[in-house]
Short mmCIF file of C-alpha atoms (C1' of nucleotides) in Angstrom, two decimals:
data_model
loop_
_atom_site.label_atom_id
_atom_site.label_comp_id
_atom_site.label_asym_id
_atom_site.label_seq_id
_atom_site.Cartn_x
_atom_site.Cartn_y
_atom_site.Cartn_z
CA MET A 51 14.32 -40.15 -69.39
CA PRO A 52 15.79 -43.39 -68.06
CA SER A 53 13.67 -46.46 -68.62
CA ILE A 54 13.45 -49.25 -66.09
CA LEU A 55 12.11 -52.77 -66.41
CA ILE A 56 10.61 -54.26 -63.27
CA VAL A 57 10.42 -58.04 -63.17
CA ASP A 58 8.32 -59.44 -60.37
CA ASP A 59 5.34 -61.74 -60.20
CA GLU A 60 3.88 -60.01 -57.17
CA GLU A 61 1.78 -57.06 -58.14
CA ASP A 62 2.17 -55.48 -54.71
CA ILE A 63 5.89 -55.19 -55.09
CA ARG A 64 5.71 -53.92 -58.64
CA GLU A 65 3.27 -51.33 -57.40
CA LEU A 66 5.45 -50.37 -54.48
CA ILE A 67 8.47 -49.89 -56.69
CA ALA A 68 6.54 -48.07 -59.37
CA VAL A 69 5.03 -45.61 -56.95
CA ASN A 70 8.32 -44.84 -55.29
CA LEU A 71 10.34 -44.55 -58.44
CA LEU A 72 7.81 -42.46 -60.21
CA ARG A 73 7.34 -40.16 -57.33
CA GLU A 74 10.98 -39.37 -56.85
CA GLU A 75 12.27 -39.20 -60.36
CA ASN A 76 11.26 -39.19 -63.92
CA TYR A 77 11.52 -42.78 -65.00
CA LYS A 78 9.71 -44.63 -67.69
CA LEU A 79 8.63 -47.98 -66.29
CA THR A 80 7.88 -51.28 -67.93
CA GLU A 81 6.75 -54.35 -66.06
CA ALA A 82 7.18 -58.07 -66.60
CA VAL A 83 5.66 -60.85 -64.53
CA ASN A 84 7.80 -63.84 -65.43
CA GLY A 85 11.18 -64.75 -66.83
CA LEU A 86 10.22 -65.21 -70.46
CA ASP A 87 8.27 -62.00 -70.46
CA ALA A 88 11.25 -60.26 -68.91
CA LEU A 89 13.76 -61.51 -71.46
CA GLU A 90 11.53 -60.54 -74.31
CA LYS A 91 10.94 -57.04 -73.03
CA ALA A 92 14.58 -56.57 -72.13
CA LYS A 93 15.58 -57.38 -75.70
CA SER A 94 12.93 -55.30 -77.37
CA ASP A 95 12.84 -52.27 -75.06
CA ARG A 96 16.49 -52.23 -74.04
CA PRO A 97 15.81 -50.49 -70.72
CA ASP A 98 18.51 -48.56 -68.91
CA LEU A 99 18.11 -50.71 -65.84
CA ILE A 100 16.38 -53.92 -64.80
CA ILE A 101 15.02 -54.61 -61.35
CA LEU A 102 14.74 -58.37 -61.10
CA ASP A 103 13.07 -60.33 -58.34
CA LEU A 104 14.81 -63.67 -58.17
CA MET A 105 11.71 -65.40 -56.83
CA LEU A 106 9.84 -65.99 -60.04
CA PRO A 107 7.38 -68.66 -61.10
CA GLU A 108 8.49 -71.08 -63.80
CA MET A 109 11.88 -69.72 -64.78
CA ASP A 110 14.35 -69.22 -61.97
CA GLY A 111 15.52 -65.63 -61.48
CA LEU A 112 19.20 -66.45 -61.64
CA THR A 113 18.63 -68.16 -64.96
CA VAL A 114 16.96 -65.02 -66.22
CA TYR A 115 19.91 -63.03 -64.98
CA LYS A 116 22.43 -65.27 -66.72
CA THR A 117 20.47 -65.20 -69.95
CA ILE A 118 20.41 -61.41 -69.84
CA ARG A 119 24.18 -61.45 -69.42
CA GLU A 120 24.67 -63.74 -72.41
CA ASP A 121 22.59 -61.90 -74.98
CA ALA A 122 24.42 -59.17 -76.83
CA ARG A 123 21.38 -56.96 -76.80
CA THR A 124 21.01 -57.03 -73.04
CA GLN A 125 24.40 -57.77 -71.59
CA ASP A 126 25.25 -54.16 -70.92
CA ILE A 127 22.08 -53.43 -69.00
CA PRO A 128 22.67 -53.18 -65.26
CA VAL A 129 20.49 -55.33 -63.05
CA ILE A 130 19.40 -54.89 -59.46
CA MET A 131 18.37 -58.21 -57.99
CA LEU A 132 15.87 -58.60 -55.20
CA THR A 133 16.38 -61.62 -52.99
CA ALA A 134 14.84 -63.04 -49.87
CA ARG A 135 17.44 -63.00 -47.14
CA GLY A 136 18.96 -66.46 -46.99
CA ARG A 137 20.49 -69.00 -49.26
CA LEU A 138 19.93 -67.11 -52.49
CA GLU A 139 21.74 -64.15 -51.04
CA GLU A 140 24.82 -66.27 -50.54
CA LYS A 141 24.71 -67.46 -54.11
CA ILE A 142 24.63 -63.91 -55.34
CA GLU A 143 27.55 -62.91 -53.22
CA GLY A 144 29.41 -65.63 -55.03
CA LEU A 145 28.63 -64.04 -58.37
CA GLU A 146 30.90 -61.59 -60.08
CA LEU A 147 28.44 -58.75 -60.06
CA GLY A 148 30.19 -56.27 -62.29
CA ALA A 149 28.00 -53.23 -62.70
CA ASP A 150 25.13 -54.94 -60.93
CA ASP A 151 23.73 -54.76 -57.46
CA TYR A 152 21.36 -56.62 -55.21
CA LEU A 153 19.02 -55.93 -52.37
CA SER A 154 17.63 -58.24 -49.71
CA LYS A 155 13.92 -58.31 -49.03
CA PRO A 156 12.40 -56.69 -47.19
CA PHE A 157 14.00 -53.55 -48.55
CA SER A 158 13.22 -49.91 -47.94
CA PRO A 159 11.99 -47.96 -50.95
CA LYS A 160 14.50 -45.29 -50.16
CA GLU A 161 17.35 -47.74 -50.33
CA LEU A 162 16.13 -48.99 -53.66
CA MET A 163 15.86 -45.44 -54.95
CA LEU A 164 19.43 -44.73 -53.97
CA ARG A 165 20.74 -47.82 -55.70
CA VAL A 166 18.76 -47.10 -58.82
CA ARG A 167 20.09 -43.60 -58.96
CA ASN A 168 23.65 -44.68 -58.32
CA LEU A 169 23.57 -47.44 -60.84
CA LEU A 170 22.11 -45.22 -63.51
CA ARG A 171 24.68 -42.57 -62.78
CA ARG A 172 27.51 -45.04 -62.92
CA THR A 173 26.47 -46.62 -66.17
CA ASN A 174 25.16 -43.55 -67.92
CA PRO A 175 26.83 -40.60 -66.32
CA ASN A 176 25.01 -37.98 -68.31
CA THR A 177 21.56 -39.17 -67.43
CA GLY A 178 21.26 -37.53 -64.05
CA SER A 179 18.30 -35.26 -63.98
CA ASN A 180 19.39 -31.75 -63.68
CA VAL A 181 17.37 -29.56 -61.52
CA VAL A 182 18.35 -26.63 -59.36
CA GLU A 183 15.94 -26.23 -56.50
CA SER A 184 15.42 -23.47 -54.04
CA GLY A 185 12.27 -23.43 -51.99
CA PRO A 186 9.33 -23.84 -54.32
CA PHE A 187 11.46 -22.96 -57.32
CA SER A 188 12.73 -25.74 -59.48
CA LEU A 189 14.81 -24.96 -62.54
CA ASP A 190 15.19 -27.77 -65.02
CA LYS A 191 18.45 -27.35 -66.88
CA ASN A 192 17.56 -29.94 -69.46
CA ALA A 193 14.16 -28.67 -70.43
CA LEU A 194 15.08 -25.04 -69.79
CA LYS A 195 11.94 -24.65 -67.77
CA LEU A 196 10.91 -23.40 -64.40
CA HIS A 197 8.54 -25.35 -62.20
CA LEU A 198 6.88 -23.29 -59.55
CA ASP A 199 3.87 -23.99 -57.47
CA GLY A 200 2.81 -26.86 -59.69
CA GLU A 201 2.95 -24.63 -62.73
CA GLU A 202 5.33 -24.89 -65.58
CA ILE A 203 6.67 -21.48 -66.51
CA GLU A 204 8.34 -20.91 -69.83
CA LEU A 205 11.51 -18.88 -69.79
CA THR A 206 13.49 -17.44 -72.64
CA ALA A 207 17.16 -18.34 -72.85
CA THR A 208 18.25 -15.05 -71.33
CA GLU A 209 15.72 -15.24 -68.55
CA PHE A 210 16.80 -18.77 -67.84
CA LYS A 211 20.46 -17.87 -67.52
CA LEU A 212 19.69 -14.86 -65.37
CA LEU A 213 17.42 -16.75 -63.01
CA LEU A 214 19.91 -19.58 -62.83
CA SER A 215 22.66 -17.21 -61.83
CA LEU A 216 20.51 -15.78 -59.09
CA ILE A 217 19.03 -19.01 -57.85
CA GLU A 218 22.36 -20.76 -57.61
CA SER A 219 23.31 -18.63 -54.66
CA PRO A 220 20.12 -17.96 -52.78
CA GLY A 221 20.47 -15.19 -50.25
CA ILE A 222 23.69 -13.97 -51.81
CA THR A 223 23.69 -10.60 -53.49
CA GLN A 224 25.05 -10.74 -57.01
CA GLU A 225 26.63 -7.61 -58.30
CA ARG A 226 25.37 -6.01 -61.46
CA ALA A 227 28.75 -6.37 -63.13
CA ASP A 228 28.91 -10.05 -62.27
CA LEU A 229 25.48 -10.74 -63.67
CA LEU A 230 26.25 -8.83 -66.84
CA LYS A 231 29.40 -10.87 -67.16
CA LYS A 232 27.75 -14.20 -66.48
CA VAL A 233 24.63 -13.81 -68.55
CA TRP A 234 25.66 -11.45 -71.32
CA GLY A 235 29.40 -11.88 -71.35
CA TYR A 236 29.90 -8.15 -70.93
CA SER A 237 33.30 -7.67 -69.42
CA ASP A 238 33.37 -3.95 -68.85
CA MET A 239 31.32 -2.08 -66.36
CA ILE A 240 28.83 -1.23 -69.03
CA GLN A 241 26.08 1.21 -68.34
CA THR A 242 22.84 -0.30 -69.46
CA ARG A 243 19.26 -0.84 -68.47
CA THR A 244 19.23 -4.28 -70.04
CA LEU A 245 19.71 -6.11 -66.79
CA ASP A 246 16.94 -4.14 -65.13
CA THR A 247 14.58 -4.88 -67.97
CA HIS A 248 15.19 -8.59 -67.76
CA ILE A 249 14.81 -8.54 -64.01
CA LYS A 250 11.46 -6.94 -64.53
CA ARG A 251 10.45 -9.60 -67.04
CA LEU A 252 11.48 -12.31 -64.64
CA ARG A 253 9.61 -10.72 -61.78
CA GLU A 254 6.48 -10.61 -63.88
CA LYS A 255 6.67 -14.34 -64.39
CA LEU A 256 7.23 -14.97 -60.70
CA THR A 257 4.57 -12.69 -59.27
CA GLN A 258 2.81 -15.61 -57.63
CA TYR A 259 5.73 -15.88 -55.24
CA GLY A 260 6.09 -12.37 -53.97
CA ASN A 261 9.31 -10.54 -54.43
CA SER A 262 11.75 -13.39 -54.75
CA ILE A 263 14.23 -11.13 -56.54
CA GLU A 264 15.27 -8.34 -54.25
CA THR A 265 17.08 -5.21 -55.27
CA VAL A 266 20.18 -4.37 -53.31
CA ARG A 267 20.67 -0.74 -54.03
CA GLY A 268 24.09 0.15 -55.31
CA VAL A 269 25.14 -3.48 -55.56
CA GLY A 270 22.89 -5.73 -57.55
CA TYR A 271 20.18 -8.31 -56.98
CA ARG A 272 19.55 -11.11 -54.56
CA PHE A 273 17.35 -14.13 -54.87
CA SER A 274 15.43 -15.44 -51.90
CA GLU A 275 12.89 -18.18 -51.71
CA GLY A 276 9.94 -15.96 -51.22
CA MET B 255 34.98 -33.58 -57.31
CA PRO B 256 35.32 -31.08 -54.46
CA SER B 257 37.62 -32.14 -51.66
CA ILE B 258 36.90 -31.36 -48.04
CA LEU B 259 39.11 -31.53 -44.97
CA ILE B 260 37.37 -32.35 -41.71
CA VAL B 261 39.19 -31.32 -38.55
CA ASP B 262 37.77 -32.76 -35.36
CA ASP B 263 39.15 -34.84 -32.55
CA GLU B 264 35.87 -36.63 -31.96
CA GLU B 265 35.52 -39.59 -34.21
CA ASP B 266 31.74 -39.60 -33.83
CA ILE B 267 31.42 -36.17 -35.35
CA ARG B 268 33.86 -36.89 -38.15
CA GLU B 269 31.83 -39.97 -38.89
CA LEU B 270 28.54 -38.11 -38.81
CA ILE B 271 29.80 -35.49 -41.20
CA ALA B 272 31.44 -38.00 -43.48
CA VAL B 273 28.33 -40.13 -43.75
CA ASN B 274 26.08 -37.21 -44.48
CA LEU B 275 28.36 -35.51 -46.93
CA LEU B 276 29.18 -38.65 -48.80
CA ARG B 277 25.63 -39.80 -49.01
CA GLU B 278 24.27 -36.60 -50.43
CA GLU B 279 27.00 -35.46 -52.71
CA ASN B 280 30.16 -36.49 -54.32
CA TYR B 281 32.90 -35.18 -52.11
CA LYS B 282 36.38 -36.42 -51.44
CA LEU B 283 37.01 -36.32 -47.72
CA THR B 284 40.18 -36.07 -45.69
CA GLU B 285 40.27 -36.08 -41.91
CA ALA B 286 42.54 -34.54 -39.33
CA VAL B 287 42.36 -35.00 -35.57
CA ASN B 288 44.34 -32.04 -34.27
CA GLY B 289 45.55 -28.63 -35.23
CA LEU B 290 49.02 -29.51 -36.43
CA ASP B 291 47.69 -32.39 -38.45
CA ALA B 292 45.09 -30.06 -39.94
CA LEU B 293 47.56 -27.38 -40.96
CA GLU B 294 49.83 -29.92 -42.55
CA LYS B 295 47.05 -31.52 -44.56
CA ALA B 296 45.58 -28.20 -45.53
CA LYS B 297 48.93 -27.15 -46.99
CA SER B 298 49.67 -30.38 -48.76
CA ASP B 299 46.19 -31.34 -50.00
CA ARG B 300 44.85 -27.86 -50.57
CA PRO B 301 41.21 -28.91 -50.12
CA ASP B 302 38.36 -26.88 -51.54
CA LEU B 303 36.84 -26.46 -48.10
CA ILE B 304 37.76 -27.03 -44.48
CA ILE B 305 35.34 -27.96 -41.73
CA LEU B 306 37.04 -27.02 -38.48
CA ASP B 307 35.85 -27.86 -35.02
CA LEU B 308 37.13 -25.15 -32.71
CA MET B 309 37.26 -27.48 -29.72
CA LEU B 310 40.55 -29.19 -30.36
CA PRO B 311 43.11 -30.70 -28.01
CA GLU B 312 46.47 -28.97 -27.78
CA MET B 313 46.20 -26.26 -30.36
CA ASP B 314 43.21 -23.98 -30.04
CA GLY B 315 40.86 -23.98 -33.04
CA LEU B 316 40.93 -20.24 -33.52
CA THR B 317 44.70 -20.37 -33.69
CA VAL B 318 44.43 -23.00 -36.37
CA TYR B 319 41.99 -20.79 -38.22
CA LYS B 320 44.26 -17.78 -38.02
CA THR B 321 47.24 -19.78 -39.17
CA ILE B 322 45.29 -21.03 -42.14
CA ARG B 323 44.47 -17.44 -42.98
CA GLU B 324 48.07 -16.38 -42.79
CA ASP B 325 49.64 -18.99 -45.00
CA ALA B 326 49.60 -18.15 -48.68
CA ARG B 327 48.92 -21.75 -49.58
CA THR B 328 45.78 -21.96 -47.52
CA GLN B 329 44.45 -18.46 -47.11
CA ASP B 330 41.97 -18.76 -49.94
CA ILE B 331 40.38 -21.92 -48.64
CA PRO B 332 36.98 -21.31 -47.10
CA VAL B 333 36.45 -22.62 -43.60
CA ILE B 334 33.29 -23.65 -41.80
CA MET B 335 33.83 -23.51 -38.06
CA LEU B 336 31.96 -25.63 -35.57
CA THR B 337 31.50 -24.09 -32.17
CA ALA B 338 29.76 -24.96 -28.98
CA ARG B 339 27.06 -22.41 -28.35
CA GLY B 340 28.49 -19.87 -25.93
CA ARG B 341 31.50 -17.70 -25.50
CA LEU B 342 33.39 -18.96 -28.49
CA GLU B 343 30.43 -18.12 -30.65
CA GLU B 344 30.66 -14.53 -29.59
CA LYS B 345 34.32 -14.40 -30.43
CA ILE B 346 33.61 -15.63 -33.90
CA GLU B 347 30.92 -13.10 -34.44
CA GLY B 348 33.55 -10.51 -33.74
CA LEU B 349 35.73 -11.89 -36.50
CA GLU B 350 35.63 -10.59 -39.99
CA LEU B 351 34.58 -13.85 -41.56
CA GLY B 352 34.98 -13.05 -45.23
CA ALA B 353 34.10 -16.10 -47.25
CA ASP B 354 33.85 -18.23 -44.15
CA ASP B 355 30.98 -19.47 -42.12
CA TYR B 356 30.30 -21.06 -38.77
CA LEU B 357 27.79 -23.39 -37.20
CA SER B 358 26.86 -23.86 -33.57
CA LYS B 359 26.77 -27.31 -32.09
CA PRO B 360 24.59 -29.22 -32.01
CA PHE B 361 23.97 -28.73 -35.70
CA SER B 362 21.75 -30.61 -38.09
CA PRO B 363 23.52 -32.50 -40.85
CA LYS B 364 21.16 -30.92 -43.32
CA GLU B 365 22.17 -27.46 -42.24
CA LEU B 366 25.82 -28.35 -42.60
CA MET B 367 25.17 -29.78 -46.05
CA LEU B 368 23.54 -26.56 -47.16
CA ARG B 369 26.39 -24.43 -45.95
CA VAL B 370 28.96 -26.66 -47.54
CA ARG B 371 27.17 -26.52 -50.83
CA ASN B 372 26.71 -22.77 -50.71
CA LEU B 373 30.26 -22.10 -49.70
CA LEU B 374 31.67 -24.32 -52.41
CA ARG B 375 29.47 -22.71 -54.98
CA ARG B 376 30.36 -19.25 -53.89
CA THR B 377 34.08 -19.78 -53.83
CA ASN B 378 34.37 -22.17 -56.71
CA PRO B 379 31.67 -21.24 -59.16
CA ASN B 380 32.62 -24.02 -61.50
CA THR B 381 31.48 -26.57 -58.98
CA GLY B 382 27.90 -25.92 -59.81
CA SER B 383 28.78 -25.83 -63.45
CA ASN B 384 27.12 -28.38 -65.45
CA VAL B 385 28.72 -29.80 -68.45
CA VAL B 386 27.82 -32.78 -70.54
CA GLU B 387 30.79 -34.09 -72.43
CA SER B 388 31.14 -36.51 -75.24
CA GLY B 389 34.41 -36.66 -77.09
CA PRO B 390 35.39 -33.14 -78.10
CA PHE B 391 31.86 -31.90 -77.50
CA SER B 392 31.15 -30.10 -74.29
CA LEU B 393 27.70 -28.76 -73.61
CA ASP B 394 27.45 -26.23 -70.82
CA LYS B 395 23.99 -26.41 -69.31
CA ASN B 396 24.45 -23.18 -67.41
CA ALA B 397 25.65 -20.99 -70.22
CA LEU B 398 23.60 -22.81 -72.84
CA LYS B 399 26.69 -23.02 -74.97
CA LEU B 400 28.64 -25.62 -76.82
CA HIS B 401 32.40 -25.81 -76.57
CA LEU B 402 33.98 -27.66 -79.42
CA ASP B 403 37.53 -27.72 -80.53
CA GLY B 404 38.41 -24.68 -78.48
CA GLU B 405 35.61 -22.72 -80.05
CA GLU B 406 32.56 -21.46 -78.32
CA ILE B 407 29.48 -22.12 -80.38
CA GLU B 408 26.24 -20.32 -79.66
CA LEU B 409 23.10 -22.41 -79.74
CA THR B 410 19.49 -21.36 -79.66
CA ALA B 411 17.27 -22.83 -76.97
CA THR B 412 15.77 -25.36 -79.35
CA GLU B 413 19.12 -26.37 -80.77
CA PHE B 414 20.45 -26.74 -77.28
CA LYS B 415 17.69 -29.04 -76.16
CA LEU B 416 17.93 -31.10 -79.31
CA LEU B 417 21.67 -31.52 -79.11
CA LEU B 418 21.42 -32.28 -75.43
CA SER B 419 18.92 -35.03 -76.11
CA LEU B 420 21.20 -36.55 -78.69
CA ILE B 421 24.43 -36.13 -76.81
CA GLU B 422 23.08 -37.61 -73.63
CA SER B 423 22.98 -41.01 -75.23
CA PRO B 424 25.90 -41.13 -77.62
CA GLY B 425 25.74 -44.02 -80.02
CA ILE B 426 22.09 -44.65 -79.28
CA THR B 427 19.56 -43.96 -81.99
CA GLN B 428 16.81 -41.69 -80.82
CA GLU B 429 13.50 -42.10 -82.53
CA ARG B 430 11.89 -39.17 -84.23
CA ALA B 431 8.83 -39.41 -82.03
CA ASP B 432 10.95 -39.42 -78.88
CA LEU B 433 12.89 -36.36 -79.95
CA LEU B 434 9.73 -34.53 -80.89
CA LYS B 435 8.37 -35.41 -77.48
CA LYS B 436 11.45 -34.40 -75.57
CA VAL B 437 12.30 -31.19 -77.34
CA TRP B 438 8.96 -29.93 -78.56
CA GLY B 439 6.55 -31.71 -76.25
CA TYR B 440 4.67 -33.11 -79.21
CA SER B 441 2.86 -36.17 -77.97
CA ASP B 442 1.32 -37.47 -81.18
CA MET B 443 3.19 -38.98 -84.02
CA ILE B 444 3.09 -35.68 -85.80
CA GLN B 445 4.22 -35.41 -89.38
CA THR B 446 6.55 -32.51 -89.66
CA ARG B 447 9.82 -31.39 -91.14
CA THR B 448 10.63 -29.31 -88.09
CA LEU B 449 12.95 -31.86 -86.58
CA ASP B 450 14.81 -32.25 -89.86
CA THR B 451 15.23 -28.53 -90.18
CA HIS B 452 16.72 -28.19 -86.75
CA ILE B 453 18.98 -31.16 -87.33
CA LYS B 454 20.25 -29.36 -90.39
CA ARG B 455 20.85 -26.19 -88.43
CA LEU B 456 22.75 -28.12 -85.81
CA ARG B 457 24.82 -29.91 -88.41
CA GLU B 458 25.77 -26.59 -89.91
CA LYS B 459 27.17 -25.46 -86.61
CA LEU B 460 29.10 -28.69 -86.15
CA THR B 461 30.60 -29.03 -89.60
CA GLN B 462 34.10 -28.88 -88.21
CA TYR B 463 33.51 -32.29 -86.69
CA GLY B 464 32.26 -34.29 -89.61
CA ASN B 465 28.94 -35.94 -89.43
CA SER B 466 28.45 -36.28 -85.71
CA ILE B 467 24.69 -36.52 -86.14
CA GLU B 468 23.88 -39.59 -88.17
CA THR B 469 20.57 -40.32 -89.80
CA VAL B 470 19.09 -43.71 -89.09
CA ARG B 471 16.62 -44.14 -91.84
CA GLY B 472 13.13 -45.01 -90.71
CA VAL B 473 14.04 -44.53 -87.05
CA GLY B 474 15.60 -41.24 -86.13
CA TYR B 475 19.01 -39.80 -85.38
CA ARG B 476 22.09 -40.89 -83.57
CA PHE B 477 24.88 -38.84 -82.11
CA SER B 478 28.43 -40.09 -82.25
CA GLU B 479 31.61 -38.37 -81.27
CA GLY B 480 32.76 -37.80 -84.72
"C1'" DG C 150 12.79 18.97 -48.94
"C1'" DA C 151 16.00 19.64 -52.91
"C1'" DG C 152 19.09 17.36 -55.68
"C1'" DG C 153 21.11 13.56 -57.63
"C1'" DG C 154 21.94 8.95 -58.39
"C1'" DA C 155 20.06 4.45 -58.92
"C1'" DC C 156 16.45 1.57 -60.24
"C1'" DG C 157 11.69 0.67 -62.56
"C1'" DT C 158 8.79 0.88 -66.49
"C1'" DT C 159 7.24 1.45 -71.06
"C1'" DA C 160 7.36 1.33 -75.84
"C1'" DC C 161 9.51 0.13 -79.86
"C1'" DA C 162 12.35 -1.30 -83.66
"C1'" DA C 163 15.85 -4.50 -84.94
"C1'" DA C 164 17.33 -9.04 -84.75
"C1'" DA C 165 16.86 -13.72 -83.95
"C1'" DC C 166 14.24 -17.69 -83.84
"C1'" DT C 167 11.01 -20.99 -85.46
"C1'" DG C 168 7.76 -23.88 -88.00
"C1'" DT C 169 5.98 -24.82 -92.48
"C1'" DA C 170 5.38 -25.47 -97.24
"C1'" DA C 171 7.38 -26.79 -101.32
"C1'" DC C 172 10.46 -29.16 -103.70
"C1'" DG C 173 14.78 -31.85 -104.48
"C1'" DG C 174 17.56 -36.11 -103.42
"C1'" DT C 175 18.42 -40.58 -102.00
"C1'" DG C 176 18.01 -45.19 -100.55
"C1'" DA C 177 15.18 -49.36 -100.26
"C1'" DT C 178 12.25 -52.73 -102.33
"C1'" DC C 179 10.23 -55.19 -105.76
"C1'" DG D 137 15.25 -49.27 -112.91
"C1'" DA D 138 10.50 -47.72 -111.35
"C1'" DT D 139 8.27 -46.50 -107.43
"C1'" DC D 140 7.67 -44.97 -103.00
"C1'" DA D 141 8.76 -43.56 -98.58
"C1'" DC D 142 11.76 -40.96 -96.13
"C1'" DC D 143 15.04 -37.39 -95.45
"C1'" DG D 144 17.52 -32.88 -96.92
"C1'" DT D 145 17.27 -28.22 -98.21
"C1'" DT D 146 15.59 -23.74 -99.09
"C1'" DA D 147 12.97 -19.78 -98.55
"C1'" DC D 148 9.93 -17.24 -96.03
"C1'" DA D 149 6.65 -15.17 -93.01
"C1'" DG D 150 4.93 -15.03 -88.38
"C1'" DT D 151 6.35 -14.73 -83.87
"C1'" DT D 152 9.28 -14.07 -80.12
"C1'" DT D 153 13.08 -12.16 -78.09
"C1'" DT D 154 16.12 -8.54 -77.13
"C1'" DG D 155 18.53 -4.23 -76.20
"C1'" DT D 156 17.87 0.61 -75.92
"C1'" DA D 157 16.09 5.12 -75.37
"C1'" DA D 158 13.23 7.91 -72.83
"C1'" DC D 159 10.99 8.93 -69.00
"C1'" DG D 160 9.12 8.01 -64.24
"C1'" DT D 161 9.83 6.85 -59.53
"C1'" DC D 162 12.10 5.98 -55.40
"C1'" DC D 163 15.60 6.49 -51.98
"C1'" DC D 164 19.53 8.51 -49.92
"C1'" DT D 165 22.17 12.55 -48.57
"C1'" DC D 166 22.88 16.91 -47.39
#
DNA sequence: GAGGGACGTTACAAAACTGTAACGGTGATC
DNA sequence: GATCACCGTTACAGTTTTGTAACGTCCCTC
C-alpha cells in the first residue's frame, strides 16, 4: 500500500485531499502541518510520495522542497507541489523538476488523483493496485480476493484462476478446453467433471448475484455481470 | 504497450479518441487520414488494433476493411469500425465480423474504450497478463506462478502473496508486522513463527538464486534480485 | 416421448496446505 | 564469553483443497 505524506497548514485542504485519495485508492496517509514537521516525518516514515503545499507558515515551502532533495533519506521521494497561481508558479517552472510535479491552486481533486497515480506508477512501477472489475465484481489480484456487494469473498487458488479467466472477458463464451488449458494446464481435450465441479463451487459463492456464470451448452461457460 | 491505428479524416474525432484512449490506458497511437495512408501504416506498423471510420474521402472505408482482411500482414489485426447510423450499419451487420466490432456514431468515448479493451484482450490475451518482474524473477498474477531462470515454479496462495509483497518493493525492508498484516491480515503485533516458516518455504523454492530474501534482524525481510 | 449426450450434484478419499510447538542456532550487547 | 532476543528448522496434526467416480437431471434431436 503506497504511503503519502501531505504537508499543508490548512486543515480543509488536508481533509479534501485525504478524502479524495482514500476514496479512490488504497493509500496510507500521514499529515504534517509545517516544514519542520514535514522534514521529520519524511525522514522517519519515508513515504512513497509527498504532497507539499508551498504556502507554509514559518519555513518556506521551497526550502522544505530543497531540503528534501538534499537529504539522502528523502531525495528519491517524488513530490507534488501545490502553488497559488502566480509568482511562485513561475519559480517552480524554473526548477529542474525531475520526477516531481506541481499543481496550481485551485486544483480539482480528480486532477490531483491522476498525478498521484501517475507519479507513483512512474517511480514504483509495481505498485499499481491490481483489480479486475466487472459490474459489482472486483477481483483483487494481489490479495487473491473477490469483493462483491461490499462483502469480501475468499477464493481458493483454483477458484481464483477460474473466475479470473471468466471475468476477464465478460460476455464472451470460453470454451471448456480453453478453460482447462488456462486454469489447469491440461493440453488435451480431457474428459473430466473437474471444471464443472469448480464452476459449481464458484456459483455457490456468488449466489447473491444471480447466475453470473452461464452455461453455454456444447461450448463452455460465459461470465456476465449479473 | 498495445499499439492502435486510428483512421479518420476528421481531426476532431481523432483527437477525441486519442485523448480518451491515452488518458485511460497506456496505448501507443498512430493516425491515418485516408485509406491509402491507413493501409500503408497498417502493413508497416502492424498495430494491435485498428479503429477505422468508414466515412473516408477517396477510398471507401469498407474497401479499406476488405483490403486489410486480404493482406497476410494485416489480416489478423482486429478492426473496430465507426459508422454513421443508417445504411452502412446494415451493410456491416451483413458482414461476417469475426474478431471485429463496430460502433455507430455518435458513440460515447467510454463505450469505445470498453470495446478496445475487450478486443485487445480477446485477440492478445497477454495484454491483460499481469506480471511483476524484478531481475530474473517474474511473478504472474494471473497464473499465480513464478517464472525464474526459465523454470516455472509453483507457489501456494500464501507463498504467492508473501513473495508478491516482498518483490513489489525490491531492496526495501518490510517489517514483520507489515507482512503479517498484508499476507495474513493479522492486525496485532502477534508473536508467531508462521512468517518465518513461510519464508523458509519460499527460500527453498528459490535456492537456485542464492539468498534473494534477506533477513534484517529486528525488522523483517528484504527482497533483492539475487 | 425415447434416447443420448452434456451438464449438475454429491460424496469422498487423497493430497496439499498451513499454523504451531518445540527446539536449535546465531548475532548482538554488555 | 555469558546472556538474551531473535531467527531458522523440523515435525506434525488439523484443515482445506482438489479431482474423481457415480449418479441425477436437463435439454436437444429424432
